[in-house]
XYZ file of C-alpha atoms in Angstrom:
485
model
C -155.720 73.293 222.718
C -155.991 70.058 221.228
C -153.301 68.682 218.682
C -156.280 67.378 216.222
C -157.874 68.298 212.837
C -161.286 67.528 212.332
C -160.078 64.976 209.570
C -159.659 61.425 208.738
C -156.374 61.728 211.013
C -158.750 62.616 213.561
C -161.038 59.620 212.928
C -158.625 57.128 212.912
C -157.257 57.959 215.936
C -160.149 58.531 218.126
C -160.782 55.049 216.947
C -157.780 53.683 218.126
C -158.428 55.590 221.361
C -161.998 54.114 222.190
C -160.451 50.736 221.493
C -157.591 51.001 223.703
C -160.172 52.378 226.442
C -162.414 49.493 225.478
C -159.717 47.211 226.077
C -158.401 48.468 229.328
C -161.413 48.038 230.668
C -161.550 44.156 229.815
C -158.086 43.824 232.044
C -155.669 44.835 228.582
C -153.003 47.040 230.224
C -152.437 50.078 228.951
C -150.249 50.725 225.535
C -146.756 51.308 226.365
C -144.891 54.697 225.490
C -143.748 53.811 222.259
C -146.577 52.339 220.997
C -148.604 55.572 222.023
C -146.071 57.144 220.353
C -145.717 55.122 217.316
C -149.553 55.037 216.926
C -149.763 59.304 217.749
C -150.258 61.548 214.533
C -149.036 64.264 216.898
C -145.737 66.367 216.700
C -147.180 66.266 212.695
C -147.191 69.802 210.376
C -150.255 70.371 209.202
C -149.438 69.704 205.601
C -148.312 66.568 206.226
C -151.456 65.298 207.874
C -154.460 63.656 206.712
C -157.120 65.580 205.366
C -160.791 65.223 203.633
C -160.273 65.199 200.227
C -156.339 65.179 200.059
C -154.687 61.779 199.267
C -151.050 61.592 199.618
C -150.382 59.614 196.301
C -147.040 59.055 194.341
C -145.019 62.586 193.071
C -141.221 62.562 192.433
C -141.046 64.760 196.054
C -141.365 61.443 197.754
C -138.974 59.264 195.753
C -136.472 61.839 195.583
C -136.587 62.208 199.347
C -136.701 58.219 199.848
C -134.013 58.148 197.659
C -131.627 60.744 199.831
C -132.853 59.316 203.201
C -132.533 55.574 201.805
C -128.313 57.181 200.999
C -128.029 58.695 203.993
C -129.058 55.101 205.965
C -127.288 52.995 203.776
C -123.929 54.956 204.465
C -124.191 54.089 207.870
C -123.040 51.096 207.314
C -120.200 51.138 205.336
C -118.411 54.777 206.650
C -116.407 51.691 208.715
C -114.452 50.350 206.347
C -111.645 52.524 205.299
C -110.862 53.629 209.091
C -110.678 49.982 210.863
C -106.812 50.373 211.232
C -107.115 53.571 212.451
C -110.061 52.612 215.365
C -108.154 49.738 216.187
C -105.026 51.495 217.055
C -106.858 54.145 218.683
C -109.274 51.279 220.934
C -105.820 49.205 221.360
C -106.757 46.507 219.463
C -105.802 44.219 216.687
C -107.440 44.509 213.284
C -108.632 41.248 213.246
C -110.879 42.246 216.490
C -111.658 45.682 214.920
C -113.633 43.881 212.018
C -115.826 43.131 214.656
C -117.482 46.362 213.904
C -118.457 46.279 210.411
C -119.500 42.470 210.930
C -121.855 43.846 213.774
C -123.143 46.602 211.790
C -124.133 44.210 209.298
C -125.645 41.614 211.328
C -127.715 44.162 213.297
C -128.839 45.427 210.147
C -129.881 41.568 208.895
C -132.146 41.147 212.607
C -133.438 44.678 211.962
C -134.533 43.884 208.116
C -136.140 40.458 209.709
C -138.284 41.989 213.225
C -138.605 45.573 212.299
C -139.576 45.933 209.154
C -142.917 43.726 209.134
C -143.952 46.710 211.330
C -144.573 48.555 208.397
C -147.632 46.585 207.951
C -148.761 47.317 211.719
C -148.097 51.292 212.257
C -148.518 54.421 209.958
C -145.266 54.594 208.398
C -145.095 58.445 209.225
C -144.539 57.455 213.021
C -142.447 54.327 212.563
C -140.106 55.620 209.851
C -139.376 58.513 212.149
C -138.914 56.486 215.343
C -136.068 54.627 213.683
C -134.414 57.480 212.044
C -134.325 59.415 215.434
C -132.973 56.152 216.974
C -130.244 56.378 214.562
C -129.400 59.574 215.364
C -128.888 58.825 218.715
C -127.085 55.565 218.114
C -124.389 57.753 216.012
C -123.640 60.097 218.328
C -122.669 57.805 221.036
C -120.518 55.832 218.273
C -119.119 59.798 218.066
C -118.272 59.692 221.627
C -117.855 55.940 222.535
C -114.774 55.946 225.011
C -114.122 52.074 224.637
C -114.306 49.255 221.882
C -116.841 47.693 223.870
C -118.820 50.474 224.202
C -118.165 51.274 220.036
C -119.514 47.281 219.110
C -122.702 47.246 221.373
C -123.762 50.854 219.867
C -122.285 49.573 216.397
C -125.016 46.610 216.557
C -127.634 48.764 217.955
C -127.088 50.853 214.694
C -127.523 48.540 212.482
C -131.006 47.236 213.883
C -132.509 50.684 213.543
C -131.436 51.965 210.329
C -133.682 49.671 208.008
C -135.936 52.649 207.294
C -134.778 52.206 203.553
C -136.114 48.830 203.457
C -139.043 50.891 204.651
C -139.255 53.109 201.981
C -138.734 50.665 198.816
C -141.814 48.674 199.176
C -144.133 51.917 199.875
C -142.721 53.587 196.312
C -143.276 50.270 194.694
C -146.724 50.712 196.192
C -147.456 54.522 195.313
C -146.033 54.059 191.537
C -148.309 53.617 188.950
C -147.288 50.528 186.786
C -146.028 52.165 184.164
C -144.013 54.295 186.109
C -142.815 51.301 189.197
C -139.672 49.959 187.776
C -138.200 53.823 187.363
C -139.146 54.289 190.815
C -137.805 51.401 192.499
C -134.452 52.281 190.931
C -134.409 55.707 191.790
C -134.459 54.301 195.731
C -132.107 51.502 194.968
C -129.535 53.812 193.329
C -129.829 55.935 196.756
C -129.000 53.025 198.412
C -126.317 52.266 195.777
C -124.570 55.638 196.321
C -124.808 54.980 200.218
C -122.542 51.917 199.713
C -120.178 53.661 196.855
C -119.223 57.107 198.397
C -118.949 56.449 202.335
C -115.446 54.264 201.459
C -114.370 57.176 199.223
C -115.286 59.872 201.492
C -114.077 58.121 204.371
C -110.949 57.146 203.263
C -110.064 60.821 201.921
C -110.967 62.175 204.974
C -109.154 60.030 207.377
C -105.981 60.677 205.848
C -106.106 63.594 206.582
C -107.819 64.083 209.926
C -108.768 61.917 212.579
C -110.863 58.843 212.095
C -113.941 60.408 214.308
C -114.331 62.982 212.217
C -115.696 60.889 209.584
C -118.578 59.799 212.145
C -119.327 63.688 213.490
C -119.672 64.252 209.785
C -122.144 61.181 209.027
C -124.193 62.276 212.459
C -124.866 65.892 210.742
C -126.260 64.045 207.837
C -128.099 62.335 210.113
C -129.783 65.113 211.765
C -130.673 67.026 208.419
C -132.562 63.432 207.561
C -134.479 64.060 210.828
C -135.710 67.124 209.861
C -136.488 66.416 206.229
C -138.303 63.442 207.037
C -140.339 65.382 210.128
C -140.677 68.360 207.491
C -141.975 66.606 204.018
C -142.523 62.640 204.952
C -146.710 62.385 204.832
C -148.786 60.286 206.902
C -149.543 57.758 205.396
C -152.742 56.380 206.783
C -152.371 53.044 208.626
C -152.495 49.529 206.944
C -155.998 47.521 207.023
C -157.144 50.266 209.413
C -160.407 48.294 209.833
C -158.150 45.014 211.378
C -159.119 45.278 215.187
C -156.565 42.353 216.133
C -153.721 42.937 219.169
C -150.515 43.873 218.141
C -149.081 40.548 219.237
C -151.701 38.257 217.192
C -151.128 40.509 214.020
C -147.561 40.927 214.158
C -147.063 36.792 214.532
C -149.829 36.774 211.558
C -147.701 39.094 209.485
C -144.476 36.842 210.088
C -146.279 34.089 209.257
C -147.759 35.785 205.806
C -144.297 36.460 205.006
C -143.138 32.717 205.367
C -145.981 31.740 203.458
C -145.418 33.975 200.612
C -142.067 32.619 199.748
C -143.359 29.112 199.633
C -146.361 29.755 197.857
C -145.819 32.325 195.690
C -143.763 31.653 192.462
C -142.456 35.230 191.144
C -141.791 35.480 194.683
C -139.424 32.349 194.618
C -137.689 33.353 191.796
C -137.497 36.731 192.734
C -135.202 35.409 195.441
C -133.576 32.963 194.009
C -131.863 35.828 191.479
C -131.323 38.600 194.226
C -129.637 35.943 195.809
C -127.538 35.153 192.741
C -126.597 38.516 191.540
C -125.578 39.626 195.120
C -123.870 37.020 195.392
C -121.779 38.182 192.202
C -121.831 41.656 192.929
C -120.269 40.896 196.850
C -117.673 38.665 195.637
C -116.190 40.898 193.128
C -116.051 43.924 195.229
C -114.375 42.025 198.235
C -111.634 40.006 195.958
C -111.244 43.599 193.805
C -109.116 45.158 196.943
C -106.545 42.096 196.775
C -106.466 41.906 193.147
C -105.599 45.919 192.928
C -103.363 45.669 196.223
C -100.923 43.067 194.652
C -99.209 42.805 191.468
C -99.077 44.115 188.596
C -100.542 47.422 190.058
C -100.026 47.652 193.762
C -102.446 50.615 194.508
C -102.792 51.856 197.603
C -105.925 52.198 199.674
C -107.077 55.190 198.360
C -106.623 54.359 194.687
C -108.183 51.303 194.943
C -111.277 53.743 197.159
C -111.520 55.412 194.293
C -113.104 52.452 192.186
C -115.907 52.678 194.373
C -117.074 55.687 191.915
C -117.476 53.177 189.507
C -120.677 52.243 191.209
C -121.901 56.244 191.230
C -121.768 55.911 187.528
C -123.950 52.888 187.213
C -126.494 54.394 190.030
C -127.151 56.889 187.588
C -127.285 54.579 184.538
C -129.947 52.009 185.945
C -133.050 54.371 186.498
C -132.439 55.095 182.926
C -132.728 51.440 181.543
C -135.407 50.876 184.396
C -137.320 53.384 182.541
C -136.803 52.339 179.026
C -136.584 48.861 179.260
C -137.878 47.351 182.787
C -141.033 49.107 182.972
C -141.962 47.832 179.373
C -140.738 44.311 178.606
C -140.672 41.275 180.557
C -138.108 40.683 183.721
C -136.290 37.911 181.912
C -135.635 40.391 179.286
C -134.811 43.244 181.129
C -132.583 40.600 183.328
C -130.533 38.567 180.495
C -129.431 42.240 179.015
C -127.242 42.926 182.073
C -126.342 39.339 182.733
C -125.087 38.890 178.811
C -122.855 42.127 180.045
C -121.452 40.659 183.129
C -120.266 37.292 181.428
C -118.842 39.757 178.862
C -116.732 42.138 180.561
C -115.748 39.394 183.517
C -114.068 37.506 180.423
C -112.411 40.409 178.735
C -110.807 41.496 182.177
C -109.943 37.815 183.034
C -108.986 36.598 179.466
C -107.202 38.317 177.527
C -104.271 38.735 179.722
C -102.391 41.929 180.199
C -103.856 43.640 177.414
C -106.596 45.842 178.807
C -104.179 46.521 181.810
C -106.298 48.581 184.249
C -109.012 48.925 181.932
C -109.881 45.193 182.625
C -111.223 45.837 185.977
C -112.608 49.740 185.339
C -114.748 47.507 182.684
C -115.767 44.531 185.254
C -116.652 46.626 187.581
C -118.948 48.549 185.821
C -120.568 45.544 183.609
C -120.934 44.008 187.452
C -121.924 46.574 189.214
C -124.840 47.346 186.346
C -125.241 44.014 184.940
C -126.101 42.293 187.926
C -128.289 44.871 189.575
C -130.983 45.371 186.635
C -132.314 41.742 187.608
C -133.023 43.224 191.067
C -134.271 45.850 190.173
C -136.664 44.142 187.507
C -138.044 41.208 189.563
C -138.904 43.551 192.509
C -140.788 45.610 190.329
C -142.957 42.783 189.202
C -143.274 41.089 192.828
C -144.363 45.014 194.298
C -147.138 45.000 191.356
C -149.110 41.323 192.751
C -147.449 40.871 196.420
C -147.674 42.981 199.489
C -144.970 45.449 198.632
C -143.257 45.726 202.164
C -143.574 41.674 202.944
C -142.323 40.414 200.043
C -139.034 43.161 200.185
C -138.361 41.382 203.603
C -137.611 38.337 201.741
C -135.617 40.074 199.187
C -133.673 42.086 201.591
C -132.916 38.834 203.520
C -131.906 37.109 200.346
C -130.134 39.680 199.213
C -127.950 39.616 202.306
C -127.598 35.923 202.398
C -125.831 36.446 198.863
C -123.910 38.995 199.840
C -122.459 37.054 202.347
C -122.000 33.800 200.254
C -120.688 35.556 197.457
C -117.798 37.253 200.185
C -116.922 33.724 202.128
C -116.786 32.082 198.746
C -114.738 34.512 196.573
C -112.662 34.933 199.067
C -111.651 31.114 199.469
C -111.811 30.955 195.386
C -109.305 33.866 195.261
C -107.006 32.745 197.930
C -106.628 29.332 195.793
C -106.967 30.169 192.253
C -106.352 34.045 191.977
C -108.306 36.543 189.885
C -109.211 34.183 187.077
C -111.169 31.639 189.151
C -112.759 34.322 190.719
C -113.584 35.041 187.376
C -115.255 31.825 186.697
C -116.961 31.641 189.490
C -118.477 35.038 188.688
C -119.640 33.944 185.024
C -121.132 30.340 186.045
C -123.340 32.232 188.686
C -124.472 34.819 185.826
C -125.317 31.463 183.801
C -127.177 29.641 186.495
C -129.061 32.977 186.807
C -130.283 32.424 182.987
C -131.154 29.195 183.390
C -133.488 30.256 186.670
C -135.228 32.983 184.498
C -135.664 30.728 182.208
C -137.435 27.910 184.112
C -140.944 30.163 184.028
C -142.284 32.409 181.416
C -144.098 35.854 182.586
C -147.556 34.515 181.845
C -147.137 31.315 183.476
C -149.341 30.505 186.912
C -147.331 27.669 187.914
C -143.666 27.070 188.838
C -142.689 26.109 185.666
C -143.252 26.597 182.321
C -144.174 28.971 179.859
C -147.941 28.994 179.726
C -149.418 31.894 177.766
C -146.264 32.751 175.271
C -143.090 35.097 176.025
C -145.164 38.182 176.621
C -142.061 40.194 175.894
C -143.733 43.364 175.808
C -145.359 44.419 179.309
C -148.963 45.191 179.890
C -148.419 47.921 182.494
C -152.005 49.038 182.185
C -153.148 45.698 183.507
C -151.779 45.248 187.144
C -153.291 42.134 188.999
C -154.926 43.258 192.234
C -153.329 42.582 195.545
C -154.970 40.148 197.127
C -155.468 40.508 201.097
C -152.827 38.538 202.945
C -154.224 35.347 205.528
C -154.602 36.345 208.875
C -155.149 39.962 208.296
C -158.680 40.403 208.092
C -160.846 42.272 210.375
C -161.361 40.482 213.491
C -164.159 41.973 215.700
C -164.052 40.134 218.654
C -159.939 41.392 218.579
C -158.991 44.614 220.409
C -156.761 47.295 219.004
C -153.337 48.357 219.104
């Protein structure tokens, strides 16, 4: 009994098939497993599939479950932190060689954002987003029962590379969202992301004192496993991208690398688009990282879990910023929306850092939080606009990318800037980086087509209703003489 409807599913991939037959018969070697199965709309329920008539457009069903899976991904890489003592005495090693862990979680994650994601523009994101969350799955539980550190870092790396399906998911809502509804919808993902990177440390660090440090991990792999079966349950398939591009998968995927590398040099909303993720992730990084040695020393002297706790600071403003994404971002311009939350930052870093003893431990309760939501609304606004003229899932490989670059700029530096001037450098470093933000927004107005200027007025207010087309990316076009995937 055959696996297929009699629907544009069906069409598409008795497509692919002829051309893979076509091409095996001109000497191309067969597809290999995974890209049969990548490219397969098998093992799909019905009502997830492809049918005449039925588009699979935007509804809140599909944010809400981007948002949870783009949490549950996120987490992954930051359950880590609060249990490194604890792994390290139980792999016999030092703590210094236990960070080794986190460091490789994160840099598997970087390679992962860079080679896996422009795959998203090659395979039906059904199949791929799938792949990678099952890969995760499988990564985890041998982190569950790694019997040696060695063992624990190789799988910790391999992690890391495969759980970028939230980087995945971003670009596609940008995509699906109507224009007047994008910026709400964007946020809604980040702010799963957000809570992936708040509660893990809290969690973690609650439960470890209590029980042992695995038990954190068995907890994150049944998280893991309900993901799976939401996303095989309720994820649609979407249909493939340029369906009608006959190219290799080698010749498109280099073409697709090389779109993206023109796009950040050519495009300028792009450019600055980086430019402040880079900036405000920076900020955001630096603060978190010098927070723990500010709270650990005098005058307060927490303890780990107190100082865990102010990770639920970030909760609050995950909540907060699809609320100002919906009444601000989606209807005035991103330098608006983007010098509101920076004006906050500069605020509340000099009333913590300023005024002395006064606001006692309400002086980093209020950084935190005009940080943590000051900082991210310029994210949040300038992907919005780049997801409403660029290729949605290209141009979030060069935010993603940038956005890691800060965060590990704004750690090294902070760091050195704390260890030589204490909390109030840190402080200054924090506000001149909010400034030089301003003065980047401020370099091109929303109207203007070059790279500087402000051609056409301020155009405060936002025409959502008048969304430039996407226009088709070089090296993408249908190429006849090409055979398939």
């Amino acid at each position: 009994m055959s696996h297929y409807h009699s629907d544009n599913s069906e069409l598409s991939v008795t497509e692919d098939a002829k051309q893979q037959r076509c091409a095996r018969t001109d000497g191309e070697p067969r597809p290999s497993i995974l890209t049969r199965f990548i490219t397969s709309s098998r093992w799909t329920p019905p009502w997830c599939r492809q049918q005449p008539g039925r588009e699979f457009g935007y509804n809140s069903g599909i944010v809400l479950l981007s948002a949870f899976a783009s949490a549950v991904a996120a987490a992954n890489l930051y359950y880590t932190y609060p249990v490194l003592n604890k792994a390290a005495d139980d792999f016999g090693v030092s703590y210094e060689r236990a960070a080794l862990i986190p460091q490789l979680l994160q840099g598997g994650y970087g390679i992962g954002i860079l080679f896996l994601c422009p795959l998203g523009d090659v395979f039906r994101l059904r199949p791929l987003i799938l792949t990678l969350t099952l890969a995760t799955t499988c990564t985890w539980l041998g982190l569950c029962l790694a019997p040696s550190f060695e063992v624990f870092t190789t799988l910790s790396f391999l992690t890391g590379f495969v759980t970028v399906s939230p980087q995945l998911l971003l670009p596609l809502i940008g995509t699906l969202a109507p224009p007047e509804r994008r910026a709400t919808a964007v946020s809604l993902v980040l702010a799963g992301m957000m809570m992936g990177l708040a509660l893990p440390r809290v969690v973690a660090g609650i439960v470890t004192q209590y029980t042992p440090w695995r038990n954190i991990y068995w907890v994150a792999l049944g998280l893991q496993c309900i993901l799976v079966a939401l996303m095989w349950l309720f994820f649609p398939d979407y249909p493939r991208p340029d369906p009608n591009n006959t190219q290799t998968f080698t010749r498109k995927y280099l073409n697709i690398l090389g779109s993206i590398v023109r796009m950040a040099i050519k495009e300028p909303i792009l450019a600055y688009g980086c430019i402040v993720t880079f900036l405000v992730n920076a900020v955001q990084a630096s603060f978190w990282t010098t927070l723990t040695a500010h709270l650990a020393g005098p005058p307060f002297n927490f303890g780990p879990l107190n100082i865990g706790l102010f990770s639920m600071i970030g909760v609050g403003t995950t909540i907060l910023i699809p609320v100002y994404a919906h009444f601000v971002i989606e209807r005035f311009a991103p330098y608006f929306a983007t010098t509101n939350g920076l004006l906050l930052t500069i605020v509340t870093v000099s009333l913590d850092c300023y005024t002395g003893d006064v606001l006692k431990i309400g002086g980093p309760i209020l950084q935190a939080f005009g940080v943590d939501f000051g900082v991210q609304l310029g994210s949040v606004a300038y992907r919005a606009a780049v997801y409403k003229q660029l290729p949605a899932n290209r141009a979030n490989v060069i935010f993603t990318a940038c956005a890691f670059i800060g965060q590990l700029v704004g750690t090294s530096v902070g760091n050195t800037v704390y260890a030589r001037g204490g909390w109030q450098n840190v402080g200054i470093f924090h506000v001149a980086l909010a400034l030089l933000t301003m003065v980047v927004i401020y370099l091109r107005g929303p109207k203007e087509k070059g790279w500087f200027g402000w051609t056409g007025g301020i155009g405060l207010r936002l025409e959502n209703g008048g969304a430039k087309e996407k226009e088709p990316e070089e090296g993408c076009s249908s190429d006849e003489n090409s055979t398939g995937v």
